[in-house]
PDB file of C-alpha atoms in Angstrom:
ATOM      1  CA  MET A 203      19.190  34.110 -24.193  1.00 70.00           C
ATOM      2  CA  PHE A 204      22.199  32.467 -22.559  1.00 77.00           C
ATOM      3  CA  THR A 205      22.726  29.517 -24.914  1.00 79.00           C
ATOM      4  CA  ALA A 206      25.704  31.301 -26.503  1.00 82.00           C
ATOM      5  CA  LYS A 207      27.081  32.634 -23.237  1.00 87.00           C
ATOM      6  CA  LYS A 208      30.446  30.852 -23.400  1.00 88.00           C
ATOM      7  CA  TYR A 209      31.086  32.297 -26.888  1.00 89.00           C
ATOM      8  CA  ILE A 210      30.066  35.812 -25.889  1.00 89.00           C
ATOM      9  CA  TYR A 211      32.126  35.665 -22.723  1.00 89.00           C
ATOM     10  CA  GLU A 212      35.222  34.533 -24.605  1.00 89.00           C
ATOM     11  CA  VAL A 213      34.902  37.473 -26.998  1.00 89.00           C
ATOM     12  CA  TYR A 214      34.475  39.791 -23.995  1.00 89.00           C
ATOM     13  CA  ARG A 215      37.554  38.277 -22.326  1.00 85.00           C
ATOM     14  CA  GLU A 216      39.783  38.526 -25.421  1.00 88.00           C
ATOM     15  CA  LYS A 217      38.255  41.778 -26.743  1.00 90.00           C
ATOM     16  CA  SER A 218      38.608  40.173 -30.179  1.00 89.00           C
ATOM     17  CA  PHE A 219      36.482  37.865 -32.374  1.00 90.00           C
ATOM     18  CA  SER A 220      39.506  36.305 -34.033  1.00 89.00           C
ATOM     19  CA  LYS A 221      41.335  35.427 -30.793  1.00 89.00           C
ATOM     20  CA  ALA A 222      38.119  34.118 -29.215  1.00 89.00           C
ATOM     21  CA  ALA A 223      37.465  31.920 -32.280  1.00 89.00           C
ATOM     22  CA  GLN A 224      40.953  30.437 -31.997  1.00 90.00           C
ATOM     23  CA  ASN A 225      40.461  29.681 -28.284  1.00 87.00           C
ATOM     24  CA  LEU A 226      37.088  28.067 -28.970  1.00 88.00           C
ATOM     25  CA  TYR A 227      38.354  26.054 -31.964  1.00 89.00           C
ATOM     26  CA  ILE A 228      35.669  27.366 -34.306  1.00 91.00           C
ATOM     27  CA  SER A 229      35.822  29.626 -37.343  1.00 92.00           C
ATOM     28  CA  GLN A 230      35.436  33.366 -36.913  1.00 90.00           C
ATOM     29  CA  PRO A 231      32.363  33.541 -39.213  1.00 91.00           C
ATOM     30  CA  SER A 232      30.689  30.771 -37.166  1.00 91.00           C
ATOM     31  CA  LEU A 233      31.446  32.624 -33.923  1.00 90.00           C
ATOM     32  CA  SER A 234      30.153  35.920 -35.355  1.00 90.00           C
ATOM     33  CA  ALA A 235      26.953  34.204 -36.488  1.00 91.00           C
ATOM     34  CA  ARG A 236      26.326  32.706 -33.036  1.00 90.00           C
ATOM     35  CA  ILE A 237      26.778  36.046 -31.317  1.00 90.00           C
ATOM     36  CA  LYS A 238      24.675  37.877 -33.909  1.00 91.00           C
ATOM     37  CA  LYS A 239      21.839  35.394 -33.282  1.00 90.00           C
ATOM     38  CA  ALA A 240      22.114  35.989 -29.516  1.00 87.00           C
ATOM     39  CA  GLU A 241      21.964  39.768 -30.035  1.00 89.00           C
ATOM     40  CA  GLU A 242      18.863  39.362 -32.208  1.00 89.00           C
ATOM     41  CA  THR A 243      17.223  37.318 -29.445  1.00 89.00           C
ATOM     42  CA  ILE A 244      18.026  40.010 -26.868  1.00 89.00           C
ATOM     43  CA  GLY A 245      17.007  42.807 -29.251  1.00 91.00           C
ATOM     44  CA  PHE A 246      20.149  44.875 -28.665  1.00 90.00           C
ATOM     45  CA  PRO A 247      23.840  44.595 -29.556  1.00 92.00           C
ATOM     46  CA  ILE A 248      26.170  43.217 -26.887  1.00 91.00           C
ATOM     47  CA  PHE A 249      29.405  44.552 -28.365  1.00 92.00           C
ATOM     48  CA  ASP A 250      30.247  48.005 -29.741  1.00 90.00           C
ATOM     49  CA  ARG A 251      32.029  46.982 -32.921  1.00 88.00           C
ATOM     50  CA  SER A 252      33.096  50.566 -33.714  1.00 86.00           C
ATOM     51  CA  THR A 253      35.709  50.571 -30.958  1.00 84.00           C
ATOM     52  CA  SER A 254      39.136  48.989 -30.869  1.00 84.00           C
ATOM     53  CA  PRO A 255      39.679  47.015 -28.819  1.00 88.00           C
ATOM     54  CA  LEU A 256      36.099  45.680 -28.745  1.00 89.00           C
ATOM     55  CA  GLN A 257      33.943  47.127 -25.966  1.00 91.00           C
ATOM     56  CA  LEU A 258      30.640  46.191 -24.360  1.00 93.00           C
ATOM     57  CA  THR A 259      27.463  48.168 -24.863  1.00 92.00           C
ATOM     58  CA  GLU A 260      25.367  49.038 -21.805  1.00 92.00           C
ATOM     59  CA  VAL A 261      23.193  45.984 -22.544  1.00 91.00           C
ATOM     60  CA  GLY A 262      26.368  43.966 -22.958  1.00 88.00           C
ATOM     61  CA  GLU A 263      27.578  44.989 -19.506  1.00 92.00           C
ATOM     62  CA  VAL A 264      24.288  43.768 -17.979  1.00 93.00           C
ATOM     63  CA  TYR A 265      24.547  40.538 -19.950  1.00 91.00           C
ATOM     64  CA  ILE A 266      28.151  39.818 -18.918  1.00 92.00           C
ATOM     65  CA  LYS A 267      27.343  40.414 -15.229  1.00 92.00           C
ATOM     66  CA  ALA A 268      24.504  37.914 -15.554  1.00 92.00           C
ATOM     67  CA  VAL A 269      26.779  35.396 -17.298  1.00 89.00           C
ATOM     68  CA  GLU A 270      29.399  35.704 -14.560  1.00 90.00           C
ATOM     69  CA  GLU A 271      26.690  35.044 -11.954  1.00 91.00           C
ATOM     70  CA  ILE A 272      25.555  31.981 -13.931  1.00 89.00           C
ATOM     71  CA  PHE A 273      29.120  30.696 -14.084  1.00 86.00           C
ATOM     72  CA  ARG A 274      29.458  31.237 -10.333  1.00 86.00           C
ATOM     73  CA  ILE A 275      26.257  29.292  -9.607  1.00 86.00           C
ATOM     74  CA  GLU A 276      27.255  26.487 -11.984  1.00 83.00           C
ATOM     75  CA  GLN A 277      30.610  26.152 -10.261  1.00 76.00           C
ATOM     76  CA  GLN A 278      28.956  26.187  -6.833  1.00 79.00           C
ATOM     77  CA  VAL A 279      26.545  23.431  -7.868  1.00 81.00           C
ATOM     78  CA  GLU A 280      29.377  21.406  -9.394  1.00 74.00           C
ATOM     79  CA  ASN A 281      31.406  21.738  -6.175  1.00 65.00           C
ATOM     80  CA  GLN A 282      28.437  20.722  -4.029  1.00 74.00           C
ATOM     81  CA  ILE A 283      27.679  17.691  -6.200  1.00 77.00           C
ATOM     82  CA  HIS A 284      31.326  16.678  -6.060  1.00 65.00           C
ATOM     83  CA  SER A 285      31.329  17.033  -2.266  1.00 65.00           C
ATOM     84  CA  LEU A 286      28.198  14.916  -1.951  1.00 70.00           C
ATOM     85  CA  THR A 287      29.388  12.173  -4.285  1.00 73.00           C
ATOM     86  CA  THR A 288      32.772  11.995  -2.540  1.00 69.00           C
ATOM     87  CA  LEU A 289      31.093  12.424   0.904  1.00 79.00           C
ATOM     88  CA  LYS A 290      32.979  15.599   1.737  1.00 78.00           C
ATOM     89  CA  THR A 291      29.626  16.791   2.999  1.00 80.00           C
ATOM     90  CA  GLY A 292      26.143  15.362   3.516  1.00 83.00           C
ATOM     91  CA  HIS A 293      23.940  14.080   6.296  1.00 89.00           C
ATOM     92  CA  LEU A 294      22.408  10.829   7.517  1.00 93.00           C
ATOM     93  CA  SER A 295      19.457  10.406   9.882  1.00 95.00           C
ATOM     94  CA  ILE A 296      19.119   7.053  11.646  1.00 97.00           C
ATOM     95  CA  GLY A 297      16.347   5.885  13.953  1.00 97.00           C
ATOM     96  CA  ALA A 298      16.779   3.235  16.636  1.00 96.00           C
ATOM     97  CA  SER A 299      15.397   1.918  19.883  1.00 91.00           C
ATOM     98  CA  ASN A 300      17.341   2.604  23.065  1.00 89.00           C
ATOM     99  CA  LEU A 301      19.016  -0.810  22.795  1.00 91.00           C
ATOM    100  CA  PHE A 302      20.355  -0.342  19.269  1.00 94.00           C
ATOM    101  CA  ALA A 303      21.114   3.359  19.728  1.00 94.00           C
ATOM    102  CA  ALA A 304      23.278   2.568  22.749  1.00 92.00           C
ATOM    103  CA  TYR A 305      24.897  -0.740  21.817  1.00 91.00           C
ATOM    104  CA  ALA A 306      24.705  -1.401  18.059  1.00 92.00           C
ATOM    105  CA  LEU A 307      25.037   1.967  16.329  1.00 95.00           C
ATOM    106  CA  PRO A 308      28.079   3.518  18.092  1.00 93.00           C
ATOM    107  CA  PRO A 309      30.711   1.172  16.582  1.00 92.00           C
ATOM    108  CA  LEU A 310      29.094   1.461  13.138  1.00 94.00           C
ATOM    109  CA  ILE A 311      29.007   5.259  13.324  1.00 95.00           C
ATOM    110  CA  THR A 312      32.593   5.401  14.588  1.00 95.00           C
ATOM    111  CA  ARG A 313      33.806   3.322  11.642  1.00 94.00           C
ATOM    112  CA  PHE A 314      31.808   5.456   9.192  1.00 93.00           C
ATOM    113  CA  LYS A 315      33.027   8.768  10.681  1.00 93.00           C
ATOM    114  CA  GLN A 316      36.637   7.630  10.536  1.00 92.00           C
ATOM    115  CA  ARG A 317      36.266   7.351   6.786  1.00 90.00           C
ATOM    116  CA  TYR A 318      33.815  10.211   6.179  1.00 91.00           C
ATOM    117  CA  PRO A 319      34.340  12.742   9.011  1.00 92.00           C
ATOM    118  CA  ASP A 320      32.432  15.570   7.301  1.00 89.00           C
ATOM    119  CA  VAL A 321      29.115  13.731   6.975  1.00 90.00           C
ATOM    120  CA  GLN A 322      26.721  14.798   9.729  1.00 92.00           C
ATOM    121  CA  ILE A 323      24.913  11.902  11.448  1.00 95.00           C
ATOM    122  CA  ARG A 324      21.834  12.293  13.632  1.00 95.00           C
ATOM    123  CA  VAL A 325      20.422   9.442  15.720  1.00 96.00           C
ATOM    124  CA  THR A 326      16.798   9.546  16.874  1.00 96.00           C
ATOM    125  CA  GLU A 327      15.565   7.172  19.578  1.00 93.00           C
ATOM    126  CA  GLY A 328      12.006   5.891  19.731  1.00 90.00           C
ATOM    127  CA  ASN A 329       9.785   2.856  19.762  1.00 87.00           C
ATOM    128  CA  THR A 330       8.878   0.914  16.617  1.00 87.00           C
ATOM    129  CA  ALA A 331       5.644   2.830  15.956  1.00 87.00           C
ATOM    130  CA  GLN A 332       7.390   6.198  16.265  1.00 91.00           C
ATOM    131  CA  LEU A 333      10.345   5.157  14.129  1.00 94.00           C
ATOM    132  CA  GLU A 334       8.227   3.681  11.345  1.00 93.00           C
ATOM    133  CA  LYS A 335       6.119   6.848  11.209  1.00 92.00           C
ATOM    134  CA  MET A 336       9.253   8.998  10.886  1.00 93.00           C
ATOM    135  CA  LEU A 337      10.700   6.693   8.236  1.00 94.00           C
ATOM    136  CA  SER A 338       7.450   6.851   6.279  1.00 91.00           C
ATOM    137  CA  SER A 339       7.430  10.675   6.386  1.00 89.00           C
ATOM    138  CA  ASN A 340      11.088  10.838   5.234  1.00 88.00           C
ATOM    139  CA  SER A 341      12.221  12.312   8.562  1.00 90.00           C
ATOM    140  CA  LEU A 342      14.635   9.378   8.822  1.00 94.00           C
ATOM    141  CA  ASP A 343      16.850   7.812   6.178  1.00 94.00           C
ATOM    142  CA  LEU A 344      17.360   4.493   7.963  1.00 96.00           C
ATOM    143  CA  VAL A 345      15.893   2.608  10.927  1.00 97.00           C
ATOM    144  CA  ILE A 346      17.548  -0.314  12.693  1.00 97.00           C
ATOM    145  CA  ASP A 347      14.935  -2.590  14.262  1.00 95.00           C
ATOM    146  CA  ASN A 348      14.188  -6.192  15.145  1.00 92.00           C
ATOM    147  CA  TYR A 349      10.522  -5.718  14.247  1.00 89.00           C
ATOM    148  CA  HIS A 350       9.115  -6.781  10.867  1.00 89.00           C
ATOM    149  CA  TYR A 351       8.285  -3.799   8.640  1.00 93.00           C
ATOM    150  CA  ASP A 352       5.921  -4.048   5.656  1.00 93.00           C
ATOM    151  CA  SER A 353       8.004  -5.271   2.694  1.00 91.00           C
ATOM    152  CA  VAL A 354       5.720  -3.442   0.254  1.00 91.00           C
ATOM    153  CA  LEU A 355       6.638  -0.098   1.830  1.00 93.00           C
ATOM    154  CA  TYR A 356      10.198  -0.703   2.985  1.00 95.00           C
ATOM    155  CA  ASN A 357      13.415  -2.286   1.799  1.00 94.00           C
ATOM    156  CA  LYS A 358      15.741  -3.917   4.314  1.00 95.00           C
ATOM    157  CA  GLU A 359      19.377  -4.921   4.740  1.00 94.00           C
ATOM    158  CA  PHE A 360      20.223  -7.719   7.172  1.00 96.00           C
ATOM    159  CA  TYR A 361      22.396  -6.639  10.106  1.00 95.00           C
ATOM    160  CA  CYS A 362      22.532  -9.534  12.581  1.00 94.00           C
ATOM    161  CA  ARG A 363      20.675 -12.346  14.327  1.00 94.00           C
ATOM    162  CA  GLU A 364      19.579 -11.459  17.852  1.00 96.00           C
ATOM    163  CA  ASN A 365      18.740 -14.061  20.501  1.00 97.00           C
ATOM    164  CA  ILE A 366      16.682 -13.642  23.653  1.00 97.00           C
ATOM    165  CA  LEU A 367      18.205 -15.052  26.823  1.00 98.00           C
ATOM    166  CA  PHE A 368      16.704 -15.626  30.255  1.00 98.00           C
ATOM    167  CA  ALA A 369      18.467 -13.846  33.117  1.00 97.00           C
ATOM    168  CA  VAL A 370      17.609 -15.098  36.630  1.00 97.00           C
ATOM    169  CA  PRO A 371      18.780 -13.778  40.021  1.00 96.00           C
ATOM    170  CA  LYS A 372      21.467 -16.038  41.441  1.00 94.00           C
ATOM    171  CA  HIS A 373      19.976 -16.462  44.922  1.00 93.00           C
ATOM    172  CA  PHE A 374      17.267 -18.893  43.796  1.00 93.00           C
ATOM    173  CA  GLN A 375      17.986 -22.470  44.876  1.00 92.00           C
ATOM    174  CA  ILE A 376      16.816 -23.969  41.597  1.00 95.00           C
ATOM    175  CA  HIS A 377      20.117 -23.074  39.922  1.00 96.00           C
ATOM    176  CA  LYS A 378      21.779 -26.044  41.672  1.00 95.00           C
ATOM    177  CA  GLU A 379      19.613 -28.361  39.574  1.00 95.00           C
ATOM    178  CA  LEU A 380      20.267 -26.504  36.317  1.00 97.00           C
ATOM    179  CA  THR A 381      24.052 -26.363  36.182  1.00 96.00           C
ATOM    180  CA  LYS A 382      24.303 -27.975  32.743  1.00 96.00           C
ATOM    181  CA  TYR A 383      22.076 -25.258  31.235  1.00 97.00           C
ATOM    182  CA  GLN A 384      23.925 -22.246  32.618  1.00 97.00           C
ATOM    183  CA  LEU A 385      25.829 -19.988  30.229  1.00 97.00           C
ATOM    184  CA  SER A 386      29.095 -18.283  30.976  1.00 95.00           C
ATOM    185  CA  TYR A 387      29.437 -14.607  30.175  1.00 94.00           C
ATOM    186  CA  GLU A 388      32.291 -15.461  27.795  1.00 94.00           C
ATOM    187  CA  SER A 389      30.115 -17.882  25.816  1.00 96.00           C
ATOM    188  CA  ILE A 390      27.554 -15.110  25.307  1.00 96.00           C
ATOM    189  CA  GLN A 391      30.179 -12.606  24.251  1.00 93.00           C
ATOM    190  CA  ASN A 392      31.774 -14.867  21.656  1.00 93.00           C
ATOM    191  CA  LYS A 393      28.436 -16.432  20.611  1.00 94.00           C
ATOM    192  CA  SER A 394      29.722 -19.963  21.234  1.00 96.00           C
ATOM    193  CA  TYR A 395      26.582 -20.679  23.313  1.00 97.00           C
ATOM    194  CA  LEU A 396      24.651 -20.831  20.029  1.00 95.00           C
ATOM    195  CA  SER A 397      26.173 -24.203  19.176  1.00 95.00           C
ATOM    196  CA  ASP A 398      24.226 -27.391  19.845  1.00 93.00           C
ATOM    197  CA  THR A 399      26.611 -28.329  22.651  1.00 95.00           C
ATOM    198  CA  TYR A 400      24.814 -25.776  24.844  1.00 97.00           C
ATOM    199  CA  PRO A 401      21.360 -27.125  25.829  1.00 97.00           C
ATOM    200  CA  GLU A 402      18.222 -24.983  26.105  1.00 97.00           C
ATOM    201  CA  VAL A 403      16.705 -24.636  29.554  1.00 98.00           C
ATOM    202  CA  PRO A 404      13.141 -25.981  30.111  1.00 97.00           C
ATOM    203  CA  LEU A 405      11.434 -22.663  30.869  1.00 97.00           C
ATOM    204  CA  GLU A 406       8.581 -24.360  32.741  1.00 97.00           C
ATOM    205  CA  VAL A 407      10.815 -24.862  35.798  1.00 97.00           C
ATOM    206  CA  PHE A 408      10.556 -21.097  36.355  1.00 97.00           C
ATOM    207  CA  ALA A 409       6.740 -21.031  36.252  1.00 97.00           C
ATOM    208  CA  ASP A 410       6.406 -19.770  39.828  1.00 95.00           C
ATOM    209  CA  PHE A 411       9.195 -17.211  39.649  1.00 97.00           C
ATOM    210  CA  PRO A 412       8.672 -13.416  39.700  1.00 97.00           C
ATOM    211  CA  PHE A 413       9.129 -11.875  36.222  1.00 98.00           C
ATOM    212  CA  ILE A 414      10.254  -8.414  35.162  1.00 98.00           C
ATOM    213  CA  MET A 415       8.757  -7.713  31.745  1.00 97.00           C
ATOM    214  CA  LEU A 416       8.706  -4.869  29.261  1.00 95.00           C
ATOM    215  CA  ALA A 417       5.511  -2.918  28.698  1.00 92.00           C
ATOM    216  CA  SER A 418       2.663  -4.384  26.648  1.00 89.00           C
ATOM    217  CA  GLY A 419       3.147  -4.053  22.902  1.00 83.00           C
ATOM    218  CA  ASN A 420       6.924  -4.341  23.078  1.00 87.00           C
ATOM    219  CA  ASP A 421       8.233  -7.164  20.870  1.00 89.00           C
ATOM    220  CA  THR A 422      10.362  -8.624  23.680  1.00 93.00           C
ATOM    221  CA  ARG A 423       7.259  -8.687  25.896  1.00 94.00           C
ATOM    222  CA  ILE A 424       5.236 -10.406  23.183  1.00 93.00           C
ATOM    223  CA  ARG A 425       7.946 -12.995  22.613  1.00 95.00           C
ATOM    224  CA  GLY A 426       8.473 -13.525  26.349  1.00 97.00           C
ATOM    225  CA  GLU A 427       4.783 -14.220  26.949  1.00 97.00           C
ATOM    226  CA  ARG A 428       4.728 -16.554  23.947  1.00 96.00           C
ATOM    227  CA  LEU A 429       7.714 -18.487  25.300  1.00 97.00           C
ATOM    228  CA  CYS A 430       5.969 -18.848  28.668  1.00 97.00           C
ATOM    229  CA  GLN A 431       2.756 -19.935  26.965  1.00 97.00           C
ATOM    230  CA  GLU A 432       4.644 -22.565  24.955  1.00 96.00           C
ATOM    231  CA  ALA A 433       6.127 -23.770  28.242  1.00 97.00           C
ATOM    232  CA  GLY A 434       2.620 -24.114  29.704  1.00 97.00           C
ATOM    233  CA  PHE A 435       2.301 -21.181  32.119  1.00 97.00           C
ATOM    234  CA  ARG A 436       1.536 -17.484  32.459  1.00 97.00           C
ATOM    235  CA  PRO A 437       4.335 -15.387  33.960  1.00 97.00           C
ATOM    236  CA  ASN A 438       3.925 -13.784  37.385  1.00 97.00           C
ATOM    237  CA  ILE A 439       4.823 -10.220  36.425  1.00 97.00           C
ATOM    238  CA  VAL A 440       5.989  -8.123  39.376  1.00 97.00           C
ATOM    239  CA  LEU A 441       7.296  -5.140  37.423  1.00 97.00           C
ATOM    240  CA  GLU A 442       6.822  -3.637  33.941  1.00 97.00           C
ATOM    241  CA  LEU A 443       9.411  -1.336  32.368  1.00 96.00           C
ATOM    242  CA  ASN A 444       9.949   0.392  29.039  1.00 91.00           C
ATOM    243  CA  GLN A 445      13.613  -0.388  28.317  1.00 91.00           C
ATOM    244  CA  GLN A 446      15.540  -3.648  28.236  1.00 92.00           C
ATOM    245  CA  SER A 447      18.548  -2.077  29.889  1.00 91.00           C
ATOM    246  CA  THR A 448      16.354  -0.959  32.805  1.00 94.00           C
ATOM    247  CA  ALA A 449      14.822  -4.419  33.132  1.00 95.00           C
ATOM    248  CA  TYR A 450      18.304  -5.912  33.082  1.00 95.00           C
ATOM    249  CA  MET A 451      19.439  -3.657  35.909  1.00 94.00           C
ATOM    250  CA  ALA A 452      16.277  -4.413  37.889  1.00 95.00           C
ATOM    251  CA  ALA A 453      16.907  -8.148  37.524  1.00 95.00           C
ATOM    252  CA  SER A 454      20.437  -7.667  38.842  1.00 94.00           C
ATOM    253  CA  THR A 455      18.949  -6.357  42.109  1.00 93.00           C
ATOM    254  CA  GLN A 456      17.432  -9.827  42.615  1.00 93.00           C
ATOM    255  CA  LEU A 457      13.884  -8.549  42.088  1.00 95.00           C
ATOM    256  CA  GLY A 458      12.949 -11.057  39.392  1.00 96.00           C
ATOM    257  CA  ALA A 459      13.909 -12.861  36.184  1.00 97.00           C
ATOM    258  CA  THR A 460      13.766 -11.191  32.780  1.00 98.00           C
ATOM    259  CA  PHE A 461      14.058 -11.858  29.067  1.00 98.00           C
ATOM    260  CA  ILE A 462      17.053 -10.040  27.660  1.00 96.00           C
ATOM    261  CA  SER A 463      18.796  -9.598  24.305  1.00 96.00           C
ATOM    262  CA  ASP A 464      22.198 -11.235  23.892  1.00 96.00           C
ATOM    263  CA  ILE A 465      23.318  -7.992  22.215  1.00 94.00           C
ATOM    264  CA  LEU A 466      22.744  -6.109  25.464  1.00 94.00           C
ATOM    265  CA  VAL A 467      24.367  -8.778  27.635  1.00 94.00           C
ATOM    266  CA  SER A 468      27.464  -8.959  25.442  1.00 92.00           C
ATOM    267  CA  GLN A 469      27.922  -5.166  25.471  1.00 88.00           C
ATOM    268  CA  LEU A 470      27.648  -4.630  29.243  1.00 87.00           C
ATOM    269  CA  PRO A 471      29.829  -5.916  32.068  1.00 82.00           C
ATOM    270  CA  SER A 472      28.723  -9.247  33.522  1.00 82.00           C
ATOM    271  CA  PHE A 473      26.415  -9.222  36.530  1.00 87.00           C
ATOM    272  CA  GLU A 474      27.807 -11.805  38.934  1.00 89.00           C
ATOM    273  CA  ASN A 475      24.460 -12.031  40.703  1.00 93.00           C
ATOM    274  CA  LEU A 476      22.631 -13.206  37.560  1.00 96.00           C
ATOM    275  CA  VAL A 477      22.550 -16.605  35.883  1.00 97.00           C
ATOM    276  CA  TYR A 478      21.964 -16.790  32.131  1.00 97.00           C
ATOM    277  CA  TYR A 479      20.057 -19.461  30.215  1.00 98.00           C
ATOM    278  CA  LYS A 480      19.558 -20.273  26.554  1.00 98.00           C
ATOM    279  CA  LEU A 481      15.926 -20.555  25.430  1.00 98.00           C
ATOM    280  CA  LYS A 482      14.317 -22.893  22.922  1.00 95.00           C
ATOM    281  CA  GLY A 483      11.801 -21.972  20.265  1.00 92.00           C
ATOM    282  CA  GLU A 484      11.697 -19.606  17.302  1.00 94.00           C
ATOM    283  CA  SER A 485      10.290 -16.857  19.520  1.00 95.00           C
ATOM    284  CA  ALA A 486      13.724 -16.572  21.139  1.00 97.00           C
ATOM    285  CA  LYS A 487      15.326 -15.684  17.797  1.00 95.00           C
ATOM    286  CA  ARG A 488      14.840 -12.607  15.684  1.00 94.00           C
ATOM    287  CA  ASN A 489      16.629 -10.855  12.860  1.00 95.00           C
ATOM    288  CA  VAL A 490      17.787  -7.254  13.009  1.00 96.00           C
ATOM    289  CA  PHE A 491      17.533  -5.201   9.827  1.00 97.00           C
ATOM    290  CA  PHE A 492      18.249  -1.717   8.590  1.00 97.00           C
ATOM    291  CA  TYR A 493      15.080  -0.475   6.919  1.00 97.00           C
ATOM    292  CA  TYR A 494      14.673   2.332   4.392  1.00 95.00           C
ATOM    293  CA  LYS A 495      11.664   3.537   2.467  1.00 92.00           C
ATOM    294  CA  ASN A 496      10.844   1.758  -0.774  1.00 90.00           C
ATOM    295  CA  HIS A 497      11.403   3.885  -3.911  1.00 81.00           C
ATOM    296  CA  LYS A 498      13.226   6.503  -1.823  1.00 79.00           C
ATOM    297  CA  TYR A 499      16.356   7.910  -3.428  1.00 78.00           C
ATOM    298  CA  LYS A 500      19.278   6.246  -1.690  1.00 84.00           C
ATOM    299  CA  THR A 501      21.931   8.856  -1.001  1.00 85.00           C
ATOM    300  CA  ARG A 502      25.634   8.105  -1.227  1.00 86.00           C
ATOM    301  CA  ALA A 503      25.859   8.378   2.572  1.00 89.00           C
ATOM    302  CA  MET A 504      23.108   5.754   2.963  1.00 90.00           C
ATOM    303  CA  GLU A 505      24.822   3.433   0.474  1.00 89.00           C
ATOM    304  CA  GLU A 506      28.204   3.718   2.185  1.00 88.00           C
ATOM    305  CA  PHE A 507      26.788   3.244   5.672  1.00 93.00           C
ATOM    306  CA  LEU A 508      24.929   0.095   4.643  1.00 92.00           C
ATOM    307  CA  PHE A 509      27.984  -1.182   2.773  1.00 88.00           C
ATOM    308  CA  MET A 510      30.251  -0.728   5.806  1.00 84.00           C
ATOM    309  CA  MET A 511      28.007  -2.326   8.423  1.00 80.00           C
TER     310      MET A 511
END
């Protein structure tokens, strides 16, 4: 019914078949034939050809109102698509643990918002199980995590290498024997401690120390216990917590030693009452990725965010 709408509307606008044909760059007989076919499809004439200038019939008035509404919707859709493709609008939902939500995402989001201020970004905090469930159900577009997600279900983009350090209260006497292993705060911030010139501490010397660990099931807890096992002992756990930042603060009160991400240490002010050590073994190293669902349509906002990280 509306396949000839642009021709009919041009005749309505010009009130003349000949002028409309000129504007449309077609012959007048061709234009008349197109409109006649449309009127046959509708079952009623659109134009009253007995008047001069040309006028609409009652059916024609209904048709033209409908065409104007179609044009309005088409323009609205075109504007919205243009806004999305140029990121004048849009949204992005990102999931992260407390660590990454607090210390990794803010600079990335700031850089993205400086370039695309009208894109709405929502950050959801949770543990790995919660975040993966939300990613699977399409409640999240992206998740940043240091846990390995199923490669069959999810694609990933590498973000950074994270290293686990050992933070020990300064009051313990053993530090006098371990001077060559101790890391300066500056070496952690600039990552220079990763070079081979910085030796890895033998973790077994801390076998009898009190440990502050994250709750069971947490990847840092799993890796920490594995590091202790590889060093030949089971840690004496005096406190279990849910967040690395909380464990870090607890260690600074001299309560016990803890395993801590170098990302967290480098983002917070140095604790003068803690001594930092580099750890050996693959369990002390892990990659951080941005994950997104396999076969999911990747929006322009997702593409740009991943490109800018």
